[in-house]
Short mmCIF file of C-alpha atoms in Angstrom, two decimals:
data_model
loop_
_atom_site.label_atom_id
_atom_site.label_comp_id
_atom_site.label_asym_id
_atom_site.label_seq_id
_atom_site.Cartn_x
_atom_site.Cartn_y
_atom_site.Cartn_z
CA UNK P 1 57.70 72.24 61.37
CA UNK P 2 59.73 69.78 60.58
CA UNK P 3 58.08 66.25 59.05
CA UNK P 4 56.96 64.24 61.95
CA UNK P 5 58.96 61.14 61.87
CA UNK P 6 57.96 59.02 65.31
CA UNK P 7 55.86 56.11 64.58
CA UNK P 8 53.34 53.49 66.34
CA UNK P 9 54.85 50.42 67.96
CA UNK P 10 54.60 47.38 64.87
CA UNK P 11 53.76 44.68 67.19
CA UNK P 12 50.34 43.62 68.89
CA UNK P 13 49.16 42.73 71.66
CA UNK P 14 48.95 39.13 71.94
CA UNK P 15 46.35 38.99 75.05
CA UNK P 16 44.78 42.28 73.83
CA UNK P 17 44.18 40.35 70.38
CA UNK P 18 42.91 37.10 71.77
CA UNK P 19 40.05 39.81 73.24
CA UNK P 20 39.85 40.74 69.83
CA UNK P 21 39.46 37.61 68.61
CA UNK P 22 36.23 36.79 70.53
CA UNK P 23 34.21 40.19 69.56
CA UNK P 24 34.52 39.56 66.02
CA UNK P 25 34.15 35.88 66.34
CA UNK P 26 30.54 36.89 67.69
CA UNK P 27 30.32 39.60 65.06
CA UNK P 28 30.45 37.11 62.40
CA UNK P 29 34.08 38.27 61.51
CA UNK P 30 32.38 40.79 59.10
CA UNK P 31 31.83 43.76 61.01
CA UNK P 32 28.31 46.09 61.40
CA UNK P 33 28.70 49.17 58.79
CA UNK P 34 29.83 47.41 55.21
CA UNK P 35 29.18 48.76 52.16
CA UNK P 36 25.98 48.76 51.43
CA UNK P 37 24.47 45.49 49.85
CA UNK P 38 25.22 46.04 46.05
CA UNK P 39 28.24 46.70 46.14
CA UNK P 40 28.96 43.21 45.71
CA UNK P 41 27.46 43.66 41.80
CA UNK P 42 30.41 46.09 40.24
CA UNK P 43 29.08 49.37 41.04
CA UNK P 44 31.02 51.56 43.73
CA UNK P 45 28.97 54.37 44.40
CA UNK P 46 27.72 54.92 47.72
CA UNK P 47 30.00 52.08 49.28
CA UNK P 48 31.39 53.17 52.04
CA UNK P 49 35.46 52.30 52.20
CA UNK P 50 37.24 53.86 55.42
CA UNK P 51 41.13 53.22 55.84
CA UNK P 52 42.87 53.01 59.86
CA UNK P 53 46.81 54.63 59.11
CA UNK P 54 49.30 53.36 62.23
CA UNK P 55 50.14 56.50 62.15
CA UNK P 56 49.35 60.88 63.20
CA UNK P 57 48.26 63.04 60.12
CA UNK P 58 51.92 62.61 58.49
CA UNK P 59 52.54 63.97 54.91
CA UNK P 60 54.33 60.78 54.23
CA UNK P 61 51.35 58.58 53.89
CA UNK P 62 50.22 60.95 51.11
CA UNK P 63 50.23 58.06 48.48
CA UNK P 64 47.62 55.66 51.22
CA UNK P 65 45.64 58.89 51.00
CA UNK P 66 46.06 59.84 47.38
CA UNK P 67 44.76 56.31 46.52
CA UNK P 68 41.54 57.03 49.03
CA UNK P 69 40.72 59.81 47.17
CA UNK P 70 41.16 57.84 43.82
CA UNK P 71 37.32 56.28 45.74
CA UNK P 72 36.39 59.37 46.52
CA UNK P 73 36.57 60.29 42.44
CA UNK P 74 34.43 56.86 41.71
CA UNK P 75 31.65 57.56 44.74
CA UNK P 76 32.56 56.34 47.70
CA UNK P 77 32.06 57.13 50.49
CA UNK P 78 35.88 57.05 51.83
CA UNK P 79 37.98 58.82 54.39
CA UNK P 80 40.76 58.06 56.71
CA UNK P 81 41.17 57.66 60.41
CA UNK P 82 44.11 57.79 62.16
CA UNK P 83 45.70 55.78 65.24
CA UNK P 84 48.83 56.69 66.07
CA UNK P 85 47.98 53.33 68.95
CA UNK P 86 47.95 50.31 69.50
CA UNK P 87 46.83 48.22 66.25
CA UNK P 88 44.62 46.64 68.46
CA UNK P 89 42.60 49.94 68.63
CA UNK P 90 41.78 49.32 64.52
CA UNK P 91 40.88 45.84 65.84
CA UNK P 92 37.66 46.44 68.41
CA UNK P 93 36.59 49.31 65.22
CA UNK P 94 37.11 46.42 62.17
CA UNK P 95 34.68 44.77 64.74
CA UNK P 96 32.06 47.60 65.37
CA UNK P 97 32.39 48.27 61.61
CA UNK P 98 33.72 52.29 62.06
CA UNK P 99 36.59 50.94 59.62
CA UNK P 100 36.26 48.22 57.09
CA UNK P 101 40.24 47.89 56.38
CA UNK P 102 43.33 48.97 58.72
CA UNK P 103 47.22 49.44 58.07
CA UNK P 104 49.87 47.31 59.66
CA UNK P 105 53.01 45.63 59.01
CA UNK P 106 53.20 41.85 57.91
CA UNK P 107 54.25 41.01 61.82
CA UNK P 108 50.12 42.00 62.87
CA UNK P 109 48.66 39.38 60.60
CA UNK P 110 50.88 36.40 61.32
CA UNK P 111 50.81 37.43 65.01
CA UNK P 112 46.54 37.58 64.39
CA UNK P 113 46.44 34.57 63.47
CA UNK P 114 48.29 33.25 66.43
CA UNK P 115 46.09 34.73 68.35
CA UNK P 116 42.61 33.53 66.42
CA UNK P 117 41.97 36.97 64.69
CA UNK P 118 40.42 36.78 61.26
CA UNK P 119 42.34 38.93 58.87
CA UNK P 120 43.06 38.55 55.54
CA UNK P 121 45.85 41.21 54.23
CA UNK P 122 44.12 42.37 50.96
CA UNK P 123 46.66 45.37 49.79
CA UNK P 124 50.55 46.17 49.16
CA UNK P 125 49.97 50.21 51.22
CA UNK P 126 54.38 50.77 51.30
CA UNK P 127 55.92 48.43 49.12
CA UNK P 128 59.19 49.01 51.28
CA UNK P 129 60.32 49.41 54.37
CA UNK P 130 61.07 54.39 55.00
CA UNK P 131 63.90 52.72 56.56
CA UNK P 132 67.85 53.88 56.37
CA UNK P 133 70.74 53.39 59.39
CA UNK P 134 72.20 55.98 60.58
CA UNK P 135 75.58 56.33 62.72
CA UNK P 136 78.13 59.54 63.24
CA UNK P 137 81.20 57.62 63.55
CA UNK P 138 80.69 54.76 61.69
CA UNK P 139 81.65 55.36 57.76
CA UNK P 140 80.82 51.68 56.27
CA UNK P 141 79.80 47.99 57.13
CA UNK P 142 83.32 46.95 57.44
CA UNK P 143 83.06 49.63 61.09
CA UNK P 144 80.40 47.67 62.87
CA UNK P 145 82.60 44.93 64.23
CA UNK P 146 81.91 45.45 68.01
CA UNK P 147 78.94 48.73 68.03
CA UNK P 148 76.23 48.99 69.65
CA UNK P 149 72.97 48.93 67.91
CA UNK P 150 69.62 50.83 68.93
CA UNK P 151 66.36 48.87 68.31
CA UNK P 152 62.69 49.07 69.59
CA UNK P 153 63.23 46.18 70.98
CA UNK P 154 65.30 42.86 70.85
CA UNK P 155 61.67 40.86 69.64
CA UNK P 156 60.80 43.21 67.49
CA UNK P 157 60.32 44.28 63.50
CA UNK P 158 63.48 46.63 64.57
CA UNK P 159 65.26 43.02 65.75
CA UNK P 160 65.51 42.09 62.09
CA UNK P 161 66.13 44.71 59.83
CA UNK P 162 69.23 45.01 62.54
CA UNK P 163 70.08 41.21 61.24
CA UNK P 164 69.86 42.13 57.62
CA UNK P 165 72.11 44.83 58.34
CA UNK P 166 74.42 42.65 60.39
CA UNK P 167 74.21 39.62 57.54
CA UNK P 168 75.41 42.14 55.11
CA UNK P 169 78.01 43.16 57.28
CA UNK P 170 79.34 39.69 57.07
CA UNK P 171 78.70 39.07 60.76
CA UNK P 172 76.54 37.59 63.30
CA UNK P 173 74.52 39.02 66.48
CA UNK P 174 77.83 37.80 68.66
CA UNK P 175 79.46 40.74 66.66
CA UNK P 176 78.33 43.25 67.96
CA UNK P 177 75.37 44.64 71.16
CA UNK P 178 71.72 45.15 69.71
CA UNK P 179 69.98 46.80 72.48
CA UNK P 180 66.73 47.43 73.32
CA UNK P 181 66.42 51.20 72.99
CA UNK P 182 62.53 52.05 72.63
CA UNK P 183 60.91 53.60 69.42
CA UNK P 184 61.97 56.16 66.75
CA UNK P 185 61.58 59.06 69.18
CA UNK P 186 63.91 57.23 72.39
CA UNK P 187 66.65 56.22 69.33
CA UNK P 188 67.05 59.06 67.49
CA UNK P 189 68.13 61.19 70.80
CA UNK P 190 70.37 58.25 71.89
CA UNK P 191 71.85 57.69 68.41
CA UNK P 192 72.95 61.59 68.83
CA UNK P 193 73.76 61.52 71.97
CA UNK P 194 75.98 58.41 71.46
CA UNK P 195 74.31 55.60 73.40
CA UNK P 196 74.34 53.97 71.00
CA UNK P 197 76.01 53.65 67.75
CA UNK P 198 73.62 53.04 64.78
CA UNK P 199 70.45 52.87 65.00
CA UNK P 200 67.30 53.00 62.16
CA UNK P 201 65.24 55.54 61.43
CA UNK P 202 62.88 57.08 59.00
CA UNK P 203 64.01 59.04 55.68
CA UNK P 204 62.74 62.26 57.68
CA UNK P 205 65.07 61.54 59.98
CA UNK P 206 67.84 61.03 57.40
CA UNK P 207 67.08 64.56 56.53
CA UNK P 208 67.53 65.76 60.04
CA UNK P 209 70.33 64.85 60.85
CA UNK P 210 72.74 63.96 58.08
CA UNK P 211 73.73 67.91 58.33
CA UNK P 212 74.97 67.14 61.63
CA UNK P 213 77.14 64.82 59.77
CA UNK P 214 75.61 61.90 60.61
CA UNK P 215 75.41 58.90 57.86
CA UNK P 216 73.62 56.11 56.14
CA UNK P 217 74.98 53.06 56.57
CA UNK P 218 72.31 51.22 54.67
CA UNK P 219 69.27 51.81 52.96
CA UNK P 220 66.49 49.41 53.54
CA UNK P 221 64.68 50.92 51.16
CA UNK P 222 66.71 50.28 48.33
CA UNK P 223 68.92 47.33 49.25
CA UNK P 224 65.98 45.30 51.22
CA UNK P 225 63.47 46.02 48.74
CA UNK P 226 61.50 42.58 49.65
CA UNK P 227 60.59 44.11 52.50
CA UNK P 228 57.13 45.44 52.72
CA UNK P 229 56.54 48.23 55.01
CA UNK P 230 52.69 48.92 55.43
CA UNK P 231 49.91 46.15 54.72
CA UNK P 232 46.49 46.77 54.04
CA UNK P 233 44.13 43.84 56.56
CA UNK P 234 39.89 43.67 56.31
CA UNK P 235 38.27 40.57 57.93
CA UNK P 236 37.29 37.91 55.57
CA UNK P 237 33.63 38.95 56.66
CA UNK P 238 34.35 42.67 54.41
CA UNK P 239 36.24 41.12 51.63
CA UNK P 240 33.83 38.84 50.42
CA UNK P 241 30.96 41.37 50.40
CA UNK P 242 33.00 44.12 49.06
CA UNK P 243 35.07 42.39 45.71
CA UNK P 244 34.67 45.28 43.72
CA UNK P 245 35.29 47.90 46.44
CA UNK P 246 38.61 45.67 47.53
CA UNK P 247 39.59 45.28 43.54
CA UNK P 248 39.16 48.91 43.63
CA UNK P 249 41.17 50.40 46.16
CA UNK P 250 43.81 48.31 45.33
CA UNK P 251 43.67 49.75 41.44
CA UNK P 252 43.87 52.94 43.41
CA UNK P 253 47.13 52.24 45.15
CA UNK P 254 48.21 51.23 41.90
CA UNK P 255 47.46 54.78 40.23
CA UNK P 256 49.12 56.43 43.20
CA UNK P 257 52.31 54.87 42.59
CA UNK P 258 52.59 55.59 39.07
CA UNK P 259 51.11 59.58 40.12
CA UNK P 260 53.73 59.53 43.10
CA UNK P 261 56.48 58.49 40.49
CA UNK P 262 55.71 61.40 37.82
CA UNK P 263 57.89 64.18 37.86
CA UNK P 264 55.03 66.35 36.40
CA UNK P 265 53.46 65.52 39.73
CA UNK P 266 56.35 66.54 42.01
CA UNK P 267 54.41 70.21 43.17
CA UNK P 268 50.92 67.69 43.30
CA UNK P 269 52.63 65.28 45.27
CA UNK P 270 53.59 68.24 48.05
CA UNK P 271 50.40 69.72 48.04
CA UNK P 272 48.43 67.10 49.19
CA UNK P 273 51.09 65.79 51.08
CA UNK P 274 50.38 69.78 53.07
CA UNK P 275 46.50 68.97 53.14
CA UNK P 276 47.47 66.25 55.25
CA UNK P 277 49.68 67.81 57.57
CA UNK P 278 49.90 71.70 56.91
CA UNK P 279 52.41 72.27 59.87
CA UNK P 280 55.25 69.80 58.13
CA UNK P 281 58.06 72.36 56.06
CA UNK P 282 57.21 72.21 52.16
CA UNK P 283 60.75 72.34 51.18
CA UNK P 284 61.59 69.13 53.47
CA UNK P 285 58.64 67.68 52.23
CA UNK P 286 59.57 67.95 48.79
CA UNK P 287 62.98 66.95 49.44
CA UNK P 288 61.57 64.07 51.38
CA UNK P 289 59.64 62.58 47.96
CA UNK P 290 63.01 63.02 46.10
CA UNK P 291 64.46 60.89 48.63
CA UNK P 292 61.96 58.30 47.81
CA UNK P 293 61.34 58.46 44.17
CA UNK P 294 65.44 57.81 44.12
CA UNK P 295 64.90 55.01 46.68
CA UNK P 296 62.26 53.83 44.37
CA UNK P 297 60.17 53.27 47.98
CA UNK P 298 56.79 52.81 45.92
CA UNK P 299 57.68 50.61 42.53
CA UNK P 300 55.23 50.84 39.70
CA UNK P 301 52.76 48.14 38.82
CA UNK P 302 53.92 46.15 42.68
CA UNK P 303 51.45 44.24 44.61
CA UNK P 304 51.30 41.76 46.72
CA UNK P 305 53.13 38.38 46.74
CA UNK P 306 52.25 35.77 49.04
CA UNK P 307 55.95 34.17 48.17
CA UNK P 308 57.22 37.54 49.90
CA UNK P 309 55.12 37.59 52.59
CA UNK P 310 56.04 33.96 53.45
CA UNK P 311 59.62 35.02 53.53
CA UNK P 312 59.51 38.15 55.29
CA UNK P 313 57.34 35.64 58.09
CA UNK P 314 60.24 33.94 58.48
CA UNK P 315 62.67 36.49 58.64
CA UNK P 316 60.11 37.88 61.63
CA UNK P 317 60.12 34.68 63.30
CA UNK P 318 64.00 34.65 62.82
CA UNK P 319 64.02 37.72 65.00
CA UNK P 320 62.06 36.87 67.64
CA UNK P 321 59.15 38.84 66.64
CA UNK P 322 56.83 35.83 65.86
CA UNK P 323 56.08 32.49 67.98
CA UNK P 324 55.46 30.29 64.79
CA UNK P 325 54.60 31.29 61.16
CA UNK P 326 51.52 30.09 60.00
CA UNK P 327 49.96 29.35 56.47
CA UNK P 328 50.38 32.33 54.18
CA UNK P 329 46.73 31.55 53.34
CA UNK P 330 45.63 32.15 56.58
CA UNK P 331 46.49 36.00 56.52
CA UNK P 332 46.43 37.09 52.96
CA UNK P 333 44.43 37.32 49.76
CA UNK P 334 46.33 38.18 46.44
CA UNK P 335 43.22 38.03 44.31
CA UNK P 336 42.30 41.38 44.92
CA UNK P 337 45.21 43.07 43.92
CA UNK P 338 45.98 40.55 40.78
CA UNK P 339 42.78 41.23 39.58
CA UNK P 340 43.87 45.56 40.14
CA UNK P 341 46.28 44.93 37.90
CA UNK P 342 45.34 43.02 35.38
CA UNK P 343 42.48 45.94 34.55
CA UNK P 344 45.69 48.03 33.51
CA UNK P 345 46.86 51.52 34.75
CA UNK P 346 45.88 54.83 34.53
#
């Protein structure tokens, strides 16, 4: 079975977020079921950490899952939950204490602040976006003028990605047609059928289409290295009670980047990925990870950078994915990542 490449929508719904904001406020923003008292003293054994990933159980989430498994080795009751639907489900489960943290795009944090939801971005799960622009008829950026670019919608993250492509070609949005097609499962057949000339897809989709004559026009993983993919959010209350655990998770992520990039671990990474998605094709999975290493998708030592977060929210504002920016300190806290990096990697 090929590696799945469908991904859930990235934008939070403002009305539902407002509902979650009220619920979180009523719960004191701490949530129930947080790690046991005493975890703040530095001992991790017996603490709980449940991370929700915005995806189906997919092999390409191996780095995040490996980080959770590293916490298990330290005695943490650590686990992953999967959500291929709205991020509002994750926010609700933060409120009820069913999870402790969840992964989301930068837009999620800023949108939450807009809606009054108290969340903090405290860790960087996927430092670079797993996206490439593919086309069958366009050989390079010089051929982009007058072409149709398929995006999920014209006020979302995909539109911001399309702006980067257009800018790199030395053009303006008026020089191309940017068309709302839908999610990745809709964009891929639209590209194959010729309804759009170019669109953004994952590296897994790239593996599927390149043998059929499709070309990579731009690799966002390589050429937009300051554009984060998934960050990890928790409530301020949970972070205040579980600082050592938040630092430990950041360190586990840093160690997982090292593990993923080490050539000696090539087979081990594939083996762990197939435990997540047993039906995935082993050879394709190995090929995908080789591509991600070549693109430096998980740069060793990379941690959350508030300056880059601010750059990204401004890009998304320009693209219409956000109504307004918010001070980064309102929705992000890089102190846990800095402490983790200061403690050294394996």
